[in-house]
PDB file of C-alpha atoms in Angstrom:
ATOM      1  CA  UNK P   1       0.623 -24.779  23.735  1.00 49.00           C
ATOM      2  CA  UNK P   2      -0.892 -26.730  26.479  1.00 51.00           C
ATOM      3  CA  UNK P   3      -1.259 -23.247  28.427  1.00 79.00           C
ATOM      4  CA  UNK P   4      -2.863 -21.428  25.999  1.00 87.00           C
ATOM      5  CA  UNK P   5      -6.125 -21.014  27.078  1.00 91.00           C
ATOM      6  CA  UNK P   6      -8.316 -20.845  24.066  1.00 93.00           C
ATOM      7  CA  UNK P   7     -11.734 -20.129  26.001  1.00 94.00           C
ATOM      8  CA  UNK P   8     -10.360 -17.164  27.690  1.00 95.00           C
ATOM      9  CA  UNK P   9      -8.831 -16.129  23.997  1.00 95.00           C
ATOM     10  CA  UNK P  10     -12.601 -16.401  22.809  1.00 95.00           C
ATOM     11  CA  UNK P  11     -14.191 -13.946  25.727  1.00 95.00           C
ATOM     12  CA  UNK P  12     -11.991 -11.609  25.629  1.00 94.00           C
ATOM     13  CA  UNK P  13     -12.226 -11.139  21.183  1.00 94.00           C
ATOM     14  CA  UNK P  14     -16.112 -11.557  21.569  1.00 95.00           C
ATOM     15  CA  UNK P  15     -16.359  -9.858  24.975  1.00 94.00           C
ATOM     16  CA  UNK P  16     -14.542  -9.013  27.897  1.00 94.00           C
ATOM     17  CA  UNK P  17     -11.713  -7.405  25.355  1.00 94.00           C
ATOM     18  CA  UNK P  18     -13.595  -6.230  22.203  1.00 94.00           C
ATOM     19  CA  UNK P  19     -11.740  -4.064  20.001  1.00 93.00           C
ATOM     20  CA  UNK P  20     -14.889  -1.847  19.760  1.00 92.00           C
ATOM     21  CA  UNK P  21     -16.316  -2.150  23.171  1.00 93.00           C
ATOM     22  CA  UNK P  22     -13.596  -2.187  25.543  1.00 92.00           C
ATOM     23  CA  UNK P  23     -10.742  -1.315  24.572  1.00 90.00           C
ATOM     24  CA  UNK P  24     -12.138   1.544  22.103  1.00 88.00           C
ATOM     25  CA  UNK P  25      -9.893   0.626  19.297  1.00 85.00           C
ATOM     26  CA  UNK P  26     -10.588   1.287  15.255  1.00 82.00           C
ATOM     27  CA  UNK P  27     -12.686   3.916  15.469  1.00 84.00           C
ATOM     28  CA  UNK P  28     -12.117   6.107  12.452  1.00 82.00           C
ATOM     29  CA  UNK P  29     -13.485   3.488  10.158  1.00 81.00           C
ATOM     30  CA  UNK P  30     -16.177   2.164  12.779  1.00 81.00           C
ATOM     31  CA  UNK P  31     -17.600   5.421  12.598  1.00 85.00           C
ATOM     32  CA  UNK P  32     -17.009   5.999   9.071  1.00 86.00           C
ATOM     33  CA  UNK P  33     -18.384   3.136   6.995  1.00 88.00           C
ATOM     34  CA  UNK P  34     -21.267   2.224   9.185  1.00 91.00           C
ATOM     35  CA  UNK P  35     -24.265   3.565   7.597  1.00 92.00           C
ATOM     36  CA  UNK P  36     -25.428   0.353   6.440  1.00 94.00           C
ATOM     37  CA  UNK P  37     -25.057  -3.426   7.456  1.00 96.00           C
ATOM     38  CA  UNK P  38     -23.074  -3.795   3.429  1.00 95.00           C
ATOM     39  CA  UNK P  39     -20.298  -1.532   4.384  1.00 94.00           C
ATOM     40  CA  UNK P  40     -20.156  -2.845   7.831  1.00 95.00           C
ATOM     41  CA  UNK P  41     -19.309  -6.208   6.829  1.00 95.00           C
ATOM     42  CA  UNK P  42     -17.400  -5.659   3.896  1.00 95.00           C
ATOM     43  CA  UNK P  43     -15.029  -3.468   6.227  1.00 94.00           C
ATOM     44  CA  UNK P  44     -15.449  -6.295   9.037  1.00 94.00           C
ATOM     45  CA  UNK P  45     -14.242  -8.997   6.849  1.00 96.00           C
ATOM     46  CA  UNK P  46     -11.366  -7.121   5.229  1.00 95.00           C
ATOM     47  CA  UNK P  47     -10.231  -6.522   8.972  1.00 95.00           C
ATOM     48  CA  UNK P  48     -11.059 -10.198  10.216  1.00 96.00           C
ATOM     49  CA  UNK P  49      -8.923 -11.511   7.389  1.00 96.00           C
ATOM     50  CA  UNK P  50      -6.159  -8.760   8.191  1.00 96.00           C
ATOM     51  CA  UNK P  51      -5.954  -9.527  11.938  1.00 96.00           C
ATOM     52  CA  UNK P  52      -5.711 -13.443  10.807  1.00 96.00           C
ATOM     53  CA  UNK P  53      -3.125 -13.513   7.944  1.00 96.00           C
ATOM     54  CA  UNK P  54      -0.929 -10.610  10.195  1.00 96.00           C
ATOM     55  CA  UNK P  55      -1.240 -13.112  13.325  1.00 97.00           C
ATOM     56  CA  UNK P  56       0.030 -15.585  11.306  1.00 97.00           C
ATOM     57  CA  UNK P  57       2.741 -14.501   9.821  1.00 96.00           C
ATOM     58  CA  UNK P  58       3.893 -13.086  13.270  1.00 96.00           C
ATOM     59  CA  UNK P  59       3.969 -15.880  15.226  1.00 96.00           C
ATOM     60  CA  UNK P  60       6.094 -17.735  12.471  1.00 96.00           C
ATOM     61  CA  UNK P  61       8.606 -15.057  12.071  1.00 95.00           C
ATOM     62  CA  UNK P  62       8.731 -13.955  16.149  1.00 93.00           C
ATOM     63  CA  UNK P  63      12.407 -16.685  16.511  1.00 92.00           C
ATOM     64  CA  UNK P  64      14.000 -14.524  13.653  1.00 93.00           C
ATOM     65  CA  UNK P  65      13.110 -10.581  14.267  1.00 92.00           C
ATOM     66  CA  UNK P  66      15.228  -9.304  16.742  1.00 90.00           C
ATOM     67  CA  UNK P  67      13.803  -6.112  19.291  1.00 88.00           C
ATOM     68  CA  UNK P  68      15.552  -3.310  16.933  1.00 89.00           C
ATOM     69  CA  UNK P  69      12.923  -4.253  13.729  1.00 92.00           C
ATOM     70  CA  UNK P  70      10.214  -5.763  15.469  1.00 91.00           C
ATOM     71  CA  UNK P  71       7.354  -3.348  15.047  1.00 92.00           C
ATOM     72  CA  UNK P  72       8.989  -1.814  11.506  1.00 93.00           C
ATOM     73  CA  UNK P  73       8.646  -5.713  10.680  1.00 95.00           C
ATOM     74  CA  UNK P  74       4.561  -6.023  12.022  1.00 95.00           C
ATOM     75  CA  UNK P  75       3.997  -3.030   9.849  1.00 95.00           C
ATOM     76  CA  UNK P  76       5.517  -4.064   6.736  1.00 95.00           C
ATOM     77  CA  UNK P  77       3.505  -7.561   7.125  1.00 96.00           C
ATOM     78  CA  UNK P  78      -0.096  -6.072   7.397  1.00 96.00           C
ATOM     79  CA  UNK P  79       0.583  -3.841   5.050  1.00 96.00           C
ATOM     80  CA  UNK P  80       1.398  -6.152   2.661  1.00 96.00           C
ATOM     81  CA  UNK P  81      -1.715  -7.765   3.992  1.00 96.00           C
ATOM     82  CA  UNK P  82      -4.084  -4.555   3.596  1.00 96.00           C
ATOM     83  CA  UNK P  83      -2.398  -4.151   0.197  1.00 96.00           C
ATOM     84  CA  UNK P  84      -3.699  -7.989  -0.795  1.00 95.00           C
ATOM     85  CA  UNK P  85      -7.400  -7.540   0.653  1.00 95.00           C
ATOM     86  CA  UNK P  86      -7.865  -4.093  -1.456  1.00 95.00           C
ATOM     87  CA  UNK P  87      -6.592  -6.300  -4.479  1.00 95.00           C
ATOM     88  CA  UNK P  88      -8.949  -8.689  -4.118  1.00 95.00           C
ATOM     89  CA  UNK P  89     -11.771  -6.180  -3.009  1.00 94.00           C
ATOM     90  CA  UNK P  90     -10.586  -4.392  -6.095  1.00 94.00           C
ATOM     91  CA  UNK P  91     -11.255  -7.642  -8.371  1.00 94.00           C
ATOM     92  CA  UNK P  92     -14.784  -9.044  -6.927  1.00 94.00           C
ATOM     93  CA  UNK P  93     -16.400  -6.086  -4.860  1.00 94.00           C
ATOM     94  CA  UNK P  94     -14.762  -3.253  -6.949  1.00 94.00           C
ATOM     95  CA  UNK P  95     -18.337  -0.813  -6.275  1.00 93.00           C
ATOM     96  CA  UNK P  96     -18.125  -1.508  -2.489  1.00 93.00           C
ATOM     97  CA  UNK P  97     -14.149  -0.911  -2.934  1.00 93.00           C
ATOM     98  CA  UNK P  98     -14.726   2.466  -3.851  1.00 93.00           C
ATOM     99  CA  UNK P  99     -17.675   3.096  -1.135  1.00 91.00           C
ATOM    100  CA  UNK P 100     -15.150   2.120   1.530  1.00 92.00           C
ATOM    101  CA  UNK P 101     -12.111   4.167  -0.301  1.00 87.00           C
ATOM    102  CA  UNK P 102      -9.380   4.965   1.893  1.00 89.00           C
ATOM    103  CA  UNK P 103     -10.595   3.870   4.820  1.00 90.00           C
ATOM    104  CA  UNK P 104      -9.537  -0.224   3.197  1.00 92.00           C
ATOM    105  CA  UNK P 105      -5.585   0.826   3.423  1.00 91.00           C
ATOM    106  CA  UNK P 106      -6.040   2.791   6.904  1.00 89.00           C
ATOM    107  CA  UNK P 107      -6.403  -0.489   8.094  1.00 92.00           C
ATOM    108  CA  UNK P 108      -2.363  -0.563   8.674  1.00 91.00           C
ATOM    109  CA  UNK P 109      -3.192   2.050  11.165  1.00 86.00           C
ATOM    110  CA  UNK P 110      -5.571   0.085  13.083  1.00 88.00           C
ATOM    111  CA  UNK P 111      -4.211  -0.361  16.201  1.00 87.00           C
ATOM    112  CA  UNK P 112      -6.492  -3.292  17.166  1.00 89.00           C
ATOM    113  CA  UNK P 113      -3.950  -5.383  14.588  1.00 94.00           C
ATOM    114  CA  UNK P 114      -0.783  -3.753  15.159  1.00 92.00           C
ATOM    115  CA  UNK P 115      -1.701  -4.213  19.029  1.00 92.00           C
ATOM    116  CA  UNK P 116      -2.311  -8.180  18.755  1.00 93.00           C
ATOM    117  CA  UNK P 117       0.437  -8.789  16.449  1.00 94.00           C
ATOM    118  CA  UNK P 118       2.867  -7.163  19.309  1.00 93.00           C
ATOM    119  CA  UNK P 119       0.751  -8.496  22.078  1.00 93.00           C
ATOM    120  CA  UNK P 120      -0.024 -11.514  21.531  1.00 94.00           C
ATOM    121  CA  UNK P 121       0.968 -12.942  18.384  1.00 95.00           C
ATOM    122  CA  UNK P 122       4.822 -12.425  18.967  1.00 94.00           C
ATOM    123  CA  UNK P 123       4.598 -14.247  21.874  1.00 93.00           C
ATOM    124  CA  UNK P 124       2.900 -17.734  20.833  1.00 94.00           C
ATOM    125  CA  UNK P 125       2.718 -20.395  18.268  1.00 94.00           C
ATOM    126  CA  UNK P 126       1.055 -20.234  15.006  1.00 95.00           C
ATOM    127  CA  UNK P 127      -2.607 -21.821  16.254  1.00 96.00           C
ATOM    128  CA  UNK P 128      -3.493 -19.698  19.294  1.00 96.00           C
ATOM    129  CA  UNK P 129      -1.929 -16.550  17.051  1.00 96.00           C
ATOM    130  CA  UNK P 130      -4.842 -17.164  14.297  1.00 97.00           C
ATOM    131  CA  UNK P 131      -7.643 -17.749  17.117  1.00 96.00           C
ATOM    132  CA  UNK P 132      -6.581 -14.842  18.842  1.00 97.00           C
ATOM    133  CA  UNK P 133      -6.773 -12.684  15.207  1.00 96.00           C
ATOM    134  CA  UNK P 134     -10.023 -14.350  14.549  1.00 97.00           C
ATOM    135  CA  UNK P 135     -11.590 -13.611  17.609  1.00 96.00           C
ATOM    136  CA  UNK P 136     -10.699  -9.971  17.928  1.00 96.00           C
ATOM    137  CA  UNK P 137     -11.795  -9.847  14.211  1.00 95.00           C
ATOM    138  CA  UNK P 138     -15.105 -11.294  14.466  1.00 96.00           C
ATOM    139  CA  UNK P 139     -15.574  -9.377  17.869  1.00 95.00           C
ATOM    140  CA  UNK P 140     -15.065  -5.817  15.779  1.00 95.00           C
ATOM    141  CA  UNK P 141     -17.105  -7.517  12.771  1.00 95.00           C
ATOM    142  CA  UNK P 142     -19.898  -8.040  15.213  1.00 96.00           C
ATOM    143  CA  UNK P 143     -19.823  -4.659  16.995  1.00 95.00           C
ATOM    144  CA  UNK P 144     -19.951  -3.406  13.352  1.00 94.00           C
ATOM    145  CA  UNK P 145     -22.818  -4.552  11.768  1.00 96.00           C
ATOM    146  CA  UNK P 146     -24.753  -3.762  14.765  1.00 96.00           C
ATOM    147  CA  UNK P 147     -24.217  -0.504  14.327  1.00 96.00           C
ATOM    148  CA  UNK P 148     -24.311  -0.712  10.689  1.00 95.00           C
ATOM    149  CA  UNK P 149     -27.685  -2.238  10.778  1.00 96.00           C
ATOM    150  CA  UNK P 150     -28.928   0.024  14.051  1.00 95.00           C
ATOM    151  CA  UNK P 151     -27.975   2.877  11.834  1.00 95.00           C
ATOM    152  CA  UNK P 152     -29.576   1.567   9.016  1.00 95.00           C
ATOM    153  CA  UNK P 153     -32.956   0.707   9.847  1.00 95.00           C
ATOM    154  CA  UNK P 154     -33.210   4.438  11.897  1.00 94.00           C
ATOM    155  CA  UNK P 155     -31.440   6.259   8.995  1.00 94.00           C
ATOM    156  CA  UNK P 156     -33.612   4.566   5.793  1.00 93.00           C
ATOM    157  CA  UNK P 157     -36.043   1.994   7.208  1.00 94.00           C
ATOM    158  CA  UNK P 158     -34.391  -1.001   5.476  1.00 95.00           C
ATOM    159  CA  UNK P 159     -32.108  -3.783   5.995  1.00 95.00           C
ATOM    160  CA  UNK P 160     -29.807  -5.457   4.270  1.00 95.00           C
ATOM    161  CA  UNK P 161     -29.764  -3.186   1.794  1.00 94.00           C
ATOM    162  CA  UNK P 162     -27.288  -3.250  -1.302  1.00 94.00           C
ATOM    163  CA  UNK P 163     -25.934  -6.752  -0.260  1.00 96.00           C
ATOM    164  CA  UNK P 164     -25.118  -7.642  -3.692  1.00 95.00           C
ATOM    165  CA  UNK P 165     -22.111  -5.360  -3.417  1.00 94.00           C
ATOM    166  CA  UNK P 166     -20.532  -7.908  -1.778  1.00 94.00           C
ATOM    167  CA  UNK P 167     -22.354 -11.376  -1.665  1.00 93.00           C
ATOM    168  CA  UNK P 168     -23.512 -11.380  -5.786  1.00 91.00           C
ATOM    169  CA  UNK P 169     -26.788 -10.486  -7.518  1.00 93.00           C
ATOM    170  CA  UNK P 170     -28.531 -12.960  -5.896  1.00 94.00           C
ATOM    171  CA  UNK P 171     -27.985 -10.946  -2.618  1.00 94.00           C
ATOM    172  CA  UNK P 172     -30.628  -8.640  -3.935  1.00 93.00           C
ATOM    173  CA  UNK P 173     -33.193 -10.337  -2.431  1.00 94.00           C
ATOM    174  CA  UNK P 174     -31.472 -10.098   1.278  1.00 94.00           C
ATOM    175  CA  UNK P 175     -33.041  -6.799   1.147  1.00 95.00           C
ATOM    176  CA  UNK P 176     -35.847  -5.494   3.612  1.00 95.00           C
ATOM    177  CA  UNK P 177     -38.293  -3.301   3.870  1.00 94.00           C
ATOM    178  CA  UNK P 178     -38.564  -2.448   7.753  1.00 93.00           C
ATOM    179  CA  UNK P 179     -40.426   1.076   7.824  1.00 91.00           C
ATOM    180  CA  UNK P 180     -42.506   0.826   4.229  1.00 89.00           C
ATOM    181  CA  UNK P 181     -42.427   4.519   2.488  1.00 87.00           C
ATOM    182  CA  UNK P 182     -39.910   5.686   5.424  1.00 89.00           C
ATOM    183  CA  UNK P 183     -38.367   9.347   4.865  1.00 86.00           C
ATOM    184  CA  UNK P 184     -35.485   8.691   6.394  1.00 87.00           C
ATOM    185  CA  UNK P 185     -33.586  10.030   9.566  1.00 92.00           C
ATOM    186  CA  UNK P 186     -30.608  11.956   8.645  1.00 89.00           C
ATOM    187  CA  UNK P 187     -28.842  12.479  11.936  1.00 90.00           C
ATOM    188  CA  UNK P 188     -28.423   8.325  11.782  1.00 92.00           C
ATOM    189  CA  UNK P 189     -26.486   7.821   9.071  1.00 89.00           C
ATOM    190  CA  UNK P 190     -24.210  11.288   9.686  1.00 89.00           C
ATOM    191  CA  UNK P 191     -21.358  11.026  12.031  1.00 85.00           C
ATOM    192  CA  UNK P 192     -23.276  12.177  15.266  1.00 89.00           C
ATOM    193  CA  UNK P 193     -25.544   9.190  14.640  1.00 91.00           C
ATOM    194  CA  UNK P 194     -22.442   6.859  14.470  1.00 92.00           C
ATOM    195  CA  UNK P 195     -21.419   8.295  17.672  1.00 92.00           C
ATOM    196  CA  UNK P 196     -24.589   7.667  19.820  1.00 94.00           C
ATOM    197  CA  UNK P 197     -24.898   4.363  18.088  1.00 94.00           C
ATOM    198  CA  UNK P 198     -21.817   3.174  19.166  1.00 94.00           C
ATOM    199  CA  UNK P 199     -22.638   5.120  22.843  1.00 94.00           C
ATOM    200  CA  UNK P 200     -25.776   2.660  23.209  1.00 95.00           C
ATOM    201  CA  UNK P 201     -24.150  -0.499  22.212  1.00 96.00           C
ATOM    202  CA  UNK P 202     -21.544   0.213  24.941  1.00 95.00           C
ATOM    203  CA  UNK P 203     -23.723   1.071  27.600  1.00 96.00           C
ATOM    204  CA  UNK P 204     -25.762  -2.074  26.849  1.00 96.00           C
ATOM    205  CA  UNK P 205     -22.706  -4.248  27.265  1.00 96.00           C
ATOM    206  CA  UNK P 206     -22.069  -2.109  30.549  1.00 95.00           C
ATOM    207  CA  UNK P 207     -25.303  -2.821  31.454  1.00 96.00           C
ATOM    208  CA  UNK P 208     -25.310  -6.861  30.989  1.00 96.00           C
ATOM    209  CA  UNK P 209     -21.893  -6.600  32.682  1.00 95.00           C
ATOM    210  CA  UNK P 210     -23.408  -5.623  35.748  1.00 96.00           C
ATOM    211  CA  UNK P 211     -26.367  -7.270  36.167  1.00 95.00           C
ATOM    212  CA  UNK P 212     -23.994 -10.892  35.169  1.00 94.00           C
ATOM    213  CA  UNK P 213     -21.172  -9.835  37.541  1.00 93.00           C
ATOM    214  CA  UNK P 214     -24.221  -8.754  40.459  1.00 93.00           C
ATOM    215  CA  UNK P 215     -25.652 -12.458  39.340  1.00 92.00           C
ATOM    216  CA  UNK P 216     -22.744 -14.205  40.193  1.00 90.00           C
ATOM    217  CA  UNK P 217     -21.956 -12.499  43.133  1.00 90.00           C
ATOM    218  CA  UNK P 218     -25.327 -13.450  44.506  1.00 89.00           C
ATOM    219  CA  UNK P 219     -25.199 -17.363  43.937  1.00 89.00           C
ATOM    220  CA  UNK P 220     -21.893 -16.791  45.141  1.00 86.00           C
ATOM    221  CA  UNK P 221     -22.639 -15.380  48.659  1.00 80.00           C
ATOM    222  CA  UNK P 222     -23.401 -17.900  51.244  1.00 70.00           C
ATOM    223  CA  UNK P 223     -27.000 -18.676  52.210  1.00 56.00           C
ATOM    224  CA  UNK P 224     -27.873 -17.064  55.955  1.00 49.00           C
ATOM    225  CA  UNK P 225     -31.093 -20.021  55.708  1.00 50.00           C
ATOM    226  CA  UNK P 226     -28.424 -22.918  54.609  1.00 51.00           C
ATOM    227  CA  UNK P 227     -26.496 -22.608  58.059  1.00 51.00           C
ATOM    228  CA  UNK P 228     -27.952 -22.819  61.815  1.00 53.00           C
ATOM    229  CA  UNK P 229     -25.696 -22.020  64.570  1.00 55.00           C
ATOM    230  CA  UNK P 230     -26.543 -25.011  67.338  1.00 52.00           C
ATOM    231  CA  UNK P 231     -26.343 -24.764  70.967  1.00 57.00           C
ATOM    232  CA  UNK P 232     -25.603 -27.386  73.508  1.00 56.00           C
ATOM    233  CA  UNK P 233     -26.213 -27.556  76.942  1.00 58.00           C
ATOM    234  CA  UNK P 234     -25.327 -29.915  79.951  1.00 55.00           C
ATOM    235  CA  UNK P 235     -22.842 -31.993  81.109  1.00 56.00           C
ATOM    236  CA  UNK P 236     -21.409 -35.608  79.299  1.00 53.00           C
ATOM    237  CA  UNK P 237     -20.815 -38.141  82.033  1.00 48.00           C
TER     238      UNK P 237
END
C-alpha cells in the first residue's frame, strides 16, 4: 500500500493512459452512442460503475483464483456486473435503456475493464483497485461526453438535450438552445462524424502534449546567461 502511487494512478485514468485517448480502447460503443451528451453519460456511468465494482471484486478474490481460471473468473465477475447495471438501467432509465440497447451488455467485451481487472486490479489491494477503476472510468466518461456534446451541438444545435432520460423530469430544463432554428448537420451525428470527432479530441491532447513536454524541457535546460566562465591571470606569492 505505501507504494501505490495514487497521483500517478490519477494521470494516467485522466491522461497520460486514457482508455479513449491513448490507449484506443472501447471504441464500438464510443462511436456508437455518442450523438448526444444523454447517451454519452448514461453509457459513461454504466462503464465507470463497471470498471469500479469489477476492480473490486478482483482485488479481493486475486489470493484465491489460481492462473488456470483467472481471466474465465474476471469475465464471469463483470458480467455479472454488466448484468446488474442493465437491471437497474432497466428499472429507472428504462427509455435511455433501450436507446443504448446492446451496446449496455457489450460492455463485458470492453477491454478497457477486462484489461485493468488483469492489469492492475489482480495485483493490489482493494483501495488502489477502486481508484484505479474510477479513474480509467471517469477518464472514458470524460472523453465521452466531449464527443457526445461536440457531436451534438454540430449535429442539432443544442445541448443537453433529453437529460431527463436519465437525471428526472426536472432535467428538462438542462436543455439548450445553442444554434436557434438550426437544420441540423447530418454527417455529425452518423458514424463518420463520430470518427473525426474522436480524431480532433486526440490530436488536441497530442497537441497539449507537446507544447507541455517542449515547456518543461525548456525550464529544464540550463540558462547560457545564469553561468560565466571566469578567467584568472598572474601569479599568487
Amino acid at each position: 500500500m505505501a507504494d501505490v502511487d495514487y497521483g500517478k494512478i490519477t494521470r494516467d485514468g485522466l491522461w497520460n493512459n486514457n482508455p479513449a485517448t491513448v490507449q484506443i480502447l472501447g471504441l464500438c460503443p464510443l462511436l456508437a452512442v455518442t450523438g448526444s451528451v444523454v447517451n454519452a453519460l448514461g453509457l459513461g456511468l454504466a462503464t465507470l460503475v463497471v470498471l469500479m465494482g469489477s476492480n473490486a471484486a478482483v482485488s479481493l478474490i486475486r489470493h484465491y483464483v489460481t492462473d488456470a481460471v483467472r481471466l474465465p473468473a474476471f469475465v464471469m465477475i463483470i458480467a455479472a456486473m454488466v448484468t446488474v447495471i442493465e437491471m437497474l438501467m432497466q428499472a429507472f432509465t428504462f427509455e435511455l435503456y433501450q436507446i443504448l440497447g446492446i451496446f449496455i451488455p457489450l460492455i463485458v467485451t470492453n477491454c478497457t475493464v477486462l484489461g485493468r481487472a488483469d492489469a492492475f486490479a489482480s495485483k493490489h489491494a482493494l483501495l488502489p483497485a477502486v481508484t484505479d477503476g474510477f479513474m480509467m472510468g471517469l477518464g472514458f466518461l470524460i472523453v465521452l461526453v466531449i464527443l457526445g456534446a461536440l457531436r451534438e451541438v454540430v449535429g442539432a444545435g443544442t445541448l443537453f438535450a433529453n437529460m431527463q432520460l436519465l437525471l428526472g423530469p426536472w432535467a428538462e430544463q438542462l436543455r439548450i438552445e445553442i444554434i436557434p432554428n438550426y437544420g441540423g448537420f447530418l454527417l455529425a451525428v452518423l458514424p463518420p462524424g463520430a470518427f473525426l470527432g474522436l480524431g480532433l479530441i486526440i490530436a488536441a491532447k497530442n497537441v497539449i502534449d507537446k507544447r507541455m513536454k517542449a515547456a518543461k524541457q525548456r525550464r529544464e535546460a540550463p540558462s547560457s546567461s545564469g553561468s560565466r566562465r571566469v578567467r584568472t591571470t598572474g601569479k599568487v606569492s
